[in-house]
Amino acid sequence: MEYRIPLIAGNWKMFKTGNEAVDAATQLVKLVSDIENVDIVIAPPYTSLAVVSEVIRDTRIDLSAQDLYWEKEGAYTGQISASMLISAGCQYVIIGHSERRQLFGETNDTVNNKIKAASASGLIPILCVGETETQRDEKKTFSVLDKQMEKGLEGLTLDEHHSLVIAYEPVWAIGTGKSATPDQVQEVHAFLRDLVEKRFGNMLAKATRILYGGSVKPDNVSELMTLPDVDGALVGGASLQPDSFSKIIHF
Ligand code: PGA
């Protein structure tokens, strides 16, 4: 029987100074010390990565960045490379979050460059895909997701040393308190797994974790986690408080 270790990731977005991030991570370490069968990831802002990595050293909690730039180094003011993230303690990097796509000009092409750079460096990319409300209303959900996956993963080669995490985040459910229904989530996740299988084969499709994101809270996480193709959650707002994030991790 196939088994994927659940993964619960917290995206702290542009919240918390260094001290606040250290405090939250310190509390979280205590709250999840009993957890054995869930992988936990937190994604603080760049400025807190190195200090948080010290706090979570030798715990079950891994570190993620919220973005990266694909070049190795160079005159790219304001950008951060994969090797910089690794030296700050990261194992994961979120790529193509809808806020980056909507507010900062991220396209499927830039997502693709970032995915390839992350994967080549040994970081595990968390590729975010998702449709807007208008796209869902116009019945374009599956074509939008297909394109985001097709273009985002184009030219990527994965072997047994590389993994990939996909996060399905319907844009209309992010930060709105309006979570997608279990039926909507399962339908999309099965579709996404199928796309992974077509591109990378059955073994990888079975091993790839597909997270749901969009208003995940302590009171809706358990139902989502019962769905066969939901392997975890990417949590925004509810990951900022160690208490509520810990409840989600204890789904
Ligand atoms: P939310 O954010 O949990 O606050 O809806 C999810 C995300 O943006 O990853």
mmCIF file with all atom_site columns, C-alpha atoms in Angstrom, residues 9-165:
data_model
loop_
_atom_site.group_PDB
_atom_site.id
_atom_site.type_symbol
_atom_site.label_atom_id
_atom_site.label_alt_id
_atom_site.label_comp_id
_atom_site.label_asym_id
_atom_site.label_entity_id
_atom_site.label_seq_id
_atom_site.pdbx_PDB_ins_code
_atom_site.Cartn_x
_atom_site.Cartn_y
_atom_site.Cartn_z
_atom_site.occupancy
_atom_site.B_iso_or_equiv
_atom_site.pdbx_formal_charge
_atom_site.auth_seq_id
_atom_site.auth_comp_id
_atom_site.auth_asym_id
_atom_site.auth_atom_id
_atom_site.pdbx_PDB_model_num
ATOM 1   C CA . ALA A 1 9   ? 3.877   23.631 6.132   1.00 0.00 ? 9   ALA A CA 1
ATOM 2   C CA . GLY A 1 10  ? 3.409   27.100 7.588   1.00 0.00 ? 10  GLY A CA 1
ATOM 3   C CA . ASN A 1 11  ? 3.958   30.098 5.360   1.00 0.00 ? 11  ASN A CA 1
ATOM 4   C CA . TRP A 1 12  ? 4.612   33.106 7.559   1.00 0.00 ? 12  TRP A CA 1
ATOM 5   C CA . LYS A 1 13  ? 4.533   35.508 4.583   1.00 0.00 ? 13  LYS A CA 1
ATOM 6   C CA . MET A 1 14  ? 5.677   39.045 5.563   1.00 0.00 ? 14  MET A CA 1
ATOM 7   C CA . PHE A 1 15  ? 5.070   38.589 9.270   1.00 0.00 ? 15  PHE A CA 1
ATOM 8   C CA . LYS A 1 16  ? 7.449   38.480 12.252  1.00 0.00 ? 16  LYS A CA 1
ATOM 9   C CA . THR A 1 17  ? 10.751  40.193 12.925  1.00 0.00 ? 17  THR A CA 1
ATOM 10  C CA . GLY A 1 18  ? 13.764  38.056 13.818  1.00 0.00 ? 18  GLY A CA 1
ATOM 11  C CA . ASN A 1 19  ? 12.926  38.035 17.547  1.00 0.00 ? 19  ASN A CA 1
ATOM 12  C CA . GLU A 1 20  ? 9.263   37.292 16.934  1.00 0.00 ? 20  GLU A CA 1
ATOM 13  C CA . ALA A 1 21  ? 10.166  34.464 14.593  1.00 0.00 ? 21  ALA A CA 1
ATOM 14  C CA . VAL A 1 22  ? 12.573  32.956 17.130  1.00 0.00 ? 22  VAL A CA 1
ATOM 15  C CA . ASP A 1 23  ? 9.879   33.166 19.838  1.00 0.00 ? 23  ASP A CA 1
ATOM 16  C CA . ALA A 1 24  ? 7.257   31.511 17.648  1.00 0.00 ? 24  ALA A CA 1
ATOM 17  C CA . ALA A 1 25  ? 9.649   28.770 16.522  1.00 0.00 ? 25  ALA A CA 1
ATOM 18  C CA . THR A 1 26  ? 10.749  28.124 20.120  1.00 0.00 ? 26  THR A CA 1
ATOM 19  C CA . GLN A 1 27  ? 7.126   27.690 21.220  1.00 0.00 ? 27  GLN A CA 1
ATOM 20  C CA . LEU A 1 28  ? 6.357   25.484 18.255  1.00 0.00 ? 28  LEU A CA 1
ATOM 21  C CA . VAL A 1 29  ? 9.304   23.186 18.995  1.00 0.00 ? 29  VAL A CA 1
ATOM 22  C CA . LYS A 1 30  ? 7.806   22.496 22.449  1.00 0.00 ? 30  LYS A CA 1
ATOM 23  C CA . LEU A 1 31  ? 4.255   22.105 21.211  1.00 0.00 ? 31  LEU A CA 1
ATOM 24  C CA . VAL A 1 32  ? 5.130   19.504 18.568  1.00 0.00 ? 32  VAL A CA 1
ATOM 25  C CA . SER A 1 33  ? 7.761   17.554 20.509  1.00 0.00 ? 33  SER A CA 1
ATOM 26  C CA . ASP A 1 34  ? 5.390   14.543 20.629  1.00 0.00 ? 34  ASP A CA 1
ATOM 27  C CA . ILE A 1 35  ? 4.902   14.399 16.850  1.00 0.00 ? 35  ILE A CA 1
ATOM 28  C CA . GLU A 1 36  ? 6.413   11.409 15.105  1.00 0.00 ? 36  GLU A CA 1
ATOM 29  C CA . ASN A 1 37  ? 4.616   10.788 11.857  1.00 0.00 ? 37  ASN A CA 1
ATOM 30  C CA . VAL A 1 38  ? 4.168   14.225 10.339  1.00 0.00 ? 38  VAL A CA 1
ATOM 31  C CA . ASP A 1 39  ? 6.793   16.280 8.535   1.00 0.00 ? 39  ASP A CA 1
ATOM 32  C CA . ILE A 1 40  ? 6.663   19.912 9.650   1.00 0.00 ? 40  ILE A CA 1
ATOM 33  C CA . VAL A 1 41  ? 7.968   22.883 7.699   1.00 0.00 ? 41  VAL A CA 1
ATOM 34  C CA . ILE A 1 42  ? 7.998   26.582 8.525   1.00 0.00 ? 42  ILE A CA 1
ATOM 35  C CA . ALA A 1 43  ? 8.690   29.346 6.016   1.00 0.00 ? 43  ALA A CA 1
ATOM 36  C CA . PRO A 1 44  ? 9.688   32.579 7.790   1.00 0.00 ? 44  PRO A CA 1
ATOM 37  C CA . PRO A 1 45  ? 10.779  35.701 5.890   1.00 0.00 ? 45  PRO A CA 1
ATOM 38  C CA . TYR A 1 46  ? 14.360  35.676 4.557   1.00 0.00 ? 46  TYR A CA 1
ATOM 39  C CA . THR A 1 47  ? 15.629  37.824 7.435   1.00 0.00 ? 47  THR A CA 1
ATOM 40  C CA . SER A 1 48  ? 14.664  35.181 10.005  1.00 0.00 ? 48  SER A CA 1
ATOM 41  C CA . LEU A 1 49  ? 15.807  32.025 8.225   1.00 0.00 ? 49  LEU A CA 1
ATOM 42  C CA . ALA A 1 50  ? 19.259  31.723 9.793   1.00 0.00 ? 50  ALA A CA 1
ATOM 43  C CA . VAL A 1 51  ? 18.153  32.440 13.374  1.00 0.00 ? 51  VAL A CA 1
ATOM 44  C CA . VAL A 1 52  ? 15.126  30.145 13.117  1.00 0.00 ? 52  VAL A CA 1
ATOM 45  C CA . SER A 1 53  ? 17.285  27.358 11.703  1.00 0.00 ? 53  SER A CA 1
ATOM 46  C CA . GLU A 1 54  ? 19.270  27.389 14.973  1.00 0.00 ? 54  GLU A CA 1
ATOM 47  C CA . VAL A 1 55  ? 16.066  27.038 17.004  1.00 0.00 ? 55  VAL A CA 1
ATOM 48  C CA . ILE A 1 56  ? 14.770  24.064 15.028  1.00 0.00 ? 56  ILE A CA 1
ATOM 49  C CA . ARG A 1 57  ? 18.076  22.239 14.674  1.00 0.00 ? 57  ARG A CA 1
ATOM 50  C CA . ASP A 1 58  ? 17.700  18.553 15.666  1.00 0.00 ? 58  ASP A CA 1
ATOM 51  C CA . THR A 1 59  ? 13.900  18.754 15.725  1.00 0.00 ? 59  THR A CA 1
ATOM 52  C CA . ARG A 1 60  ? 11.302  17.411 13.287  1.00 0.00 ? 60  ARG A CA 1
ATOM 53  C CA . ILE A 1 61  ? 10.771  20.905 11.914  1.00 0.00 ? 61  ILE A CA 1
ATOM 54  C CA . ASP A 1 62  ? 12.368  21.769 8.582   1.00 0.00 ? 62  ASP A CA 1
ATOM 55  C CA . LEU A 1 63  ? 12.950  25.196 7.121   1.00 0.00 ? 63  LEU A CA 1
ATOM 56  C CA . SER A 1 64  ? 11.615  26.690 3.907   1.00 0.00 ? 64  SER A CA 1
ATOM 57  C CA . ALA A 1 65  ? 12.077  29.978 2.119   1.00 0.00 ? 65  ALA A CA 1
ATOM 58  C CA . GLN A 1 66  ? 9.125   31.691 0.449   1.00 0.00 ? 66  GLN A CA 1
ATOM 59  C CA . ASP A 1 67  ? 10.860  32.301 -2.887  1.00 0.00 ? 67  ASP A CA 1
ATOM 60  C CA . LEU A 1 68  ? 14.290  32.309 -4.538  1.00 0.00 ? 68  LEU A CA 1
ATOM 61  C CA . TYR A 1 69  ? 16.029  33.588 -7.653  1.00 0.00 ? 69  TYR A CA 1
ATOM 62  C CA . TRP A 1 70  ? 17.329  31.112 -10.211 1.00 0.00 ? 70  TRP A CA 1
ATOM 63  C CA . GLU A 1 71  ? 20.793  32.516 -10.934 1.00 0.00 ? 71  GLU A CA 1
ATOM 64  C CA . LYS A 1 72  ? 23.683  31.197 -8.854  1.00 0.00 ? 72  LYS A CA 1
ATOM 65  C CA . GLU A 1 73  ? 25.029  34.675 -8.048  1.00 0.00 ? 73  GLU A CA 1
ATOM 66  C CA . GLY A 1 74  ? 25.522  38.014 -9.733  1.00 0.00 ? 74  GLY A CA 1
ATOM 67  C CA . ALA A 1 75  ? 24.390  41.612 -9.928  1.00 0.00 ? 75  ALA A CA 1
ATOM 68  C CA . TYR A 1 76  ? 20.738  40.968 -9.035  1.00 0.00 ? 76  TYR A CA 1
ATOM 69  C CA . THR A 1 77  ? 19.940  43.493 -6.336  1.00 0.00 ? 77  THR A CA 1
ATOM 70  C CA . GLY A 1 78  ? 17.451  42.194 -3.814  1.00 0.00 ? 78  GLY A CA 1
ATOM 71  C CA . GLN A 1 79  ? 17.529  38.580 -4.968  1.00 0.00 ? 79  GLN A CA 1
ATOM 72  C CA . ILE A 1 80  ? 18.482  35.434 -3.031  1.00 0.00 ? 80  ILE A CA 1
ATOM 73  C CA . SER A 1 81  ? 19.964  32.269 -4.573  1.00 0.00 ? 81  SER A CA 1
ATOM 74  C CA . ALA A 1 82  ? 19.416  28.606 -3.795  1.00 0.00 ? 82  ALA A CA 1
ATOM 75  C CA . SER A 1 83  ? 22.868  28.188 -2.258  1.00 0.00 ? 83  SER A CA 1
ATOM 76  C CA . MET A 1 84  ? 22.232  31.173 0.031   1.00 0.00 ? 84  MET A CA 1
ATOM 77  C CA . LEU A 1 85  ? 19.022  29.533 1.223   1.00 0.00 ? 85  LEU A CA 1
ATOM 78  C CA . ILE A 1 86  ? 20.810  26.252 1.827   1.00 0.00 ? 86  ILE A CA 1
ATOM 79  C CA . SER A 1 87  ? 23.537  27.987 3.818   1.00 0.00 ? 87  SER A CA 1
ATOM 80  C CA . ALA A 1 88  ? 20.815  29.703 5.884   1.00 0.00 ? 88  ALA A CA 1
ATOM 81  C CA . GLY A 1 89  ? 19.484  26.234 6.763   1.00 0.00 ? 89  GLY A CA 1
ATOM 82  C CA . CYS A 1 90  ? 16.659  25.687 4.253   1.00 0.00 ? 90  CYS A CA 1
ATOM 83  C CA . GLN A 1 91  ? 15.592  22.303 2.918   1.00 0.00 ? 91  GLN A CA 1
ATOM 84  C CA . TYR A 1 92  ? 12.512  23.559 1.060   1.00 0.00 ? 92  TYR A CA 1
ATOM 85  C CA . VAL A 1 93  ? 11.448  26.576 -0.971  1.00 0.00 ? 93  VAL A CA 1
ATOM 86  C CA . ILE A 1 94  ? 7.935   27.723 -1.868  1.00 0.00 ? 94  ILE A CA 1
ATOM 87  C CA . ILE A 1 95  ? 7.684   28.640 -5.549  1.00 0.00 ? 95  ILE A CA 1
ATOM 88  C CA . GLY A 1 96  ? 4.888   30.333 -7.476  1.00 0.00 ? 96  GLY A CA 1
ATOM 89  C CA . HIS A 1 97  ? 2.680   31.319 -4.554  1.00 0.00 ? 97  HIS A CA 1
ATOM 90  C CA . SER A 1 98  ? -0.372  33.144 -5.884  1.00 0.00 ? 98  SER A CA 1
ATOM 91  C CA . GLU A 1 99  ? 0.653   36.329 -4.078  1.00 0.00 ? 99  GLU A CA 1
ATOM 92  C CA . ARG A 1 100 ? 3.922   36.277 -6.036  1.00 0.00 ? 100 ARG A CA 1
ATOM 93  C CA . ARG A 1 101 ? 1.991   35.614 -9.243  1.00 0.00 ? 101 ARG A CA 1
ATOM 94  C CA . GLN A 1 102 ? -0.592  38.325 -8.587  1.00 0.00 ? 102 GLN A CA 1
ATOM 95  C CA . LEU A 1 103 ? 1.465   41.060 -6.926  1.00 0.00 ? 103 LEU A CA 1
ATOM 96  C CA . PHE A 1 104 ? 5.036   40.542 -8.133  1.00 0.00 ? 104 PHE A CA 1
ATOM 97  C CA . GLY A 1 105 ? 4.792   39.509 -11.756 1.00 0.00 ? 105 GLY A CA 1
ATOM 98  C CA . GLU A 1 106 ? 5.609   35.821 -11.299 1.00 0.00 ? 106 GLU A CA 1
ATOM 99  C CA . THR A 1 107 ? 4.767   33.871 -14.444 1.00 0.00 ? 107 THR A CA 1
ATOM 100 C CA . ASN A 1 108 ? 4.792   30.188 -15.314 1.00 0.00 ? 108 ASN A CA 1
ATOM 101 C CA . ASP A 1 109 ? 8.150   30.810 -17.028 1.00 0.00 ? 109 ASP A CA 1
ATOM 102 C CA . THR A 1 110 ? 9.809   32.384 -13.982 1.00 0.00 ? 110 THR A CA 1
ATOM 103 C CA . VAL A 1 111 ? 8.278   29.621 -11.861 1.00 0.00 ? 111 VAL A CA 1
ATOM 104 C CA . ASN A 1 112 ? 9.891   27.083 -14.182 1.00 0.00 ? 112 ASN A CA 1
ATOM 105 C CA . ASN A 1 113 ? 13.344  28.693 -13.859 1.00 0.00 ? 113 ASN A CA 1
ATOM 106 C CA . LYS A 1 114 ? 12.992  28.706 -10.091 1.00 0.00 ? 114 LYS A CA 1
ATOM 107 C CA . ILE A 1 115 ? 11.798  25.103 -9.886  1.00 0.00 ? 115 ILE A CA 1
ATOM 108 C CA . LYS A 1 116 ? 14.764  23.924 -11.944 1.00 0.00 ? 116 LYS A CA 1
ATOM 109 C CA . ALA A 1 117 ? 17.264  25.982 -9.921  1.00 0.00 ? 117 ALA A CA 1
ATOM 110 C CA . ALA A 1 118 ? 15.825  24.785 -6.607  1.00 0.00 ? 118 ALA A CA 1
ATOM 111 C CA . SER A 1 119 ? 15.771  21.150 -7.625  1.00 0.00 ? 119 SER A CA 1
ATOM 112 C CA . ALA A 1 120 ? 19.293  21.227 -9.094  1.00 0.00 ? 120 ALA A CA 1
ATOM 113 C CA . SER A 1 121 ? 20.622  22.658 -5.829  1.00 0.00 ? 121 SER A CA 1
ATOM 114 C CA . GLY A 1 122 ? 18.959  19.998 -3.679  1.00 0.00 ? 122 GLY A CA 1
ATOM 115 C CA . LEU A 1 123 ? 16.193  22.168 -2.259  1.00 0.00 ? 123 LEU A CA 1
ATOM 116 C CA . ILE A 1 124 ? 12.735  20.604 -2.352  1.00 0.00 ? 124 ILE A CA 1
ATOM 117 C CA . PRO A 1 125 ? 10.423  22.888 -4.299  1.00 0.00 ? 125 PRO A CA 1
ATOM 118 C CA . ILE A 1 126 ? 6.864   23.415 -3.054  1.00 0.00 ? 126 ILE A CA 1
ATOM 119 C CA . LEU A 1 127 ? 5.156   24.372 -6.306  1.00 0.00 ? 127 LEU A CA 1
ATOM 120 C CA . CYS A 1 128 ? 1.950   26.336 -5.748  1.00 0.00 ? 128 CYS A CA 1
ATOM 121 C CA . VAL A 1 129 ? -0.833  26.166 -8.294  1.00 0.00 ? 129 VAL A CA 1
ATOM 122 C CA . GLY A 1 130 ? -4.415  27.339 -8.158  1.00 0.00 ? 130 GLY A CA 1
ATOM 123 C CA . GLU A 1 131 ? -7.203  29.049 -10.026 1.00 0.00 ? 131 GLU A CA 1
ATOM 124 C CA . THR A 1 132 ? -8.879  32.386 -9.318  1.00 0.00 ? 132 THR A CA 1
ATOM 125 C CA . GLU A 1 133 ? -12.578 32.673 -8.555  1.00 0.00 ? 133 GLU A CA 1
ATOM 126 C CA . THR A 1 134 ? -13.348 33.944 -12.069 1.00 0.00 ? 134 THR A CA 1
ATOM 127 C CA . GLN A 1 135 ? -11.445 31.060 -13.616 1.00 0.00 ? 135 GLN A CA 1
ATOM 128 C CA . ARG A 1 136 ? -13.434 28.587 -11.512 1.00 0.00 ? 136 ARG A CA 1
ATOM 129 C CA . ASP A 1 137 ? -16.729 30.297 -12.399 1.00 0.00 ? 137 ASP A CA 1
ATOM 130 C CA . GLU A 1 138 ? -15.787 30.124 -16.072 1.00 0.00 ? 138 GLU A CA 1
ATOM 131 C CA . LYS A 1 139 ? -15.000 26.405 -15.684 1.00 0.00 ? 139 LYS A CA 1
ATOM 132 C CA . LYS A 1 140 ? -11.344 26.960 -16.479 1.00 0.00 ? 140 LYS A CA 1
ATOM 133 C CA . THR A 1 141 ? -9.982  25.398 -13.267 1.00 0.00 ? 141 THR A CA 1
ATOM 134 C CA . PHE A 1 142 ? -8.515  22.317 -14.906 1.00 0.00 ? 142 PHE A CA 1
ATOM 135 C CA . SER A 1 143 ? -7.066  24.074 -17.933 1.00 0.00 ? 143 SER A CA 1
ATOM 136 C CA . VAL A 1 144 ? -5.413  26.685 -15.703 1.00 0.00 ? 144 VAL A CA 1
ATOM 137 C CA . LEU A 1 145 ? -3.927  24.017 -13.430 1.00 0.00 ? 145 LEU A CA 1
ATOM 138 C CA . ASP A 1 146 ? -2.821  21.958 -16.412 1.00 0.00 ? 146 ASP A CA 1
ATOM 139 C CA . LYS A 1 147 ? -0.928  24.937 -17.811 1.00 0.00 ? 147 LYS A CA 1
ATOM 140 C CA . GLN A 1 148 ? 0.632   25.892 -14.467 1.00 0.00 ? 148 GLN A CA 1
ATOM 141 C CA . MET A 1 149 ? 1.874   22.313 -14.035 1.00 0.00 ? 149 MET A CA 1
ATOM 142 C CA . GLU A 1 150 ? 2.945   21.841 -17.666 1.00 0.00 ? 150 GLU A CA 1
ATOM 143 C CA . LYS A 1 151 ? 4.890   25.104 -17.893 1.00 0.00 ? 151 LYS A CA 1
ATOM 144 C CA . GLY A 1 152 ? 6.071   25.126 -14.297 1.00 0.00 ? 152 GLY A CA 1
ATOM 145 C CA . LEU A 1 153 ? 7.606   21.648 -14.532 1.00 0.00 ? 153 LEU A CA 1
ATOM 146 C CA . GLU A 1 154 ? 8.810   21.821 -18.124 1.00 0.00 ? 154 GLU A CA 1
ATOM 147 C CA . GLY A 1 155 ? 12.292  20.362 -18.608 1.00 0.00 ? 155 GLY A CA 1
ATOM 148 C CA . LEU A 1 156 ? 12.547  19.257 -14.970 1.00 0.00 ? 156 LEU A CA 1
ATOM 149 C CA . THR A 1 157 ? 14.163  15.895 -14.415 1.00 0.00 ? 157 THR A CA 1
ATOM 150 C CA . LEU A 1 158 ? 13.590  14.108 -11.159 1.00 0.00 ? 158 LEU A CA 1
ATOM 151 C CA . ASP A 1 159 ? 15.259  10.963 -9.915  1.00 0.00 ? 159 ASP A CA 1
ATOM 152 C CA . GLU A 1 160 ? 15.225  9.143  -6.605  1.00 0.00 ? 160 GLU A CA 1
ATOM 153 C CA . HIS A 1 161 ? 17.361  11.879 -5.033  1.00 0.00 ? 161 HIS A CA 1
ATOM 154 C CA . HIS A 1 162 ? 14.913  14.644 -5.778  1.00 0.00 ? 162 HIS A CA 1
ATOM 155 C CA . SER A 1 163 ? 11.451  15.247 -4.514  1.00 0.00 ? 163 SER A CA 1
ATOM 156 C CA . LEU A 1 164 ? 8.756   17.663 -5.358  1.00 0.00 ? 164 LEU A CA 1
ATOM 157 C CA . VAL A 1 165 ? 5.832   18.943 -3.345  1.00 0.00 ? 165 VAL A CA 1
#
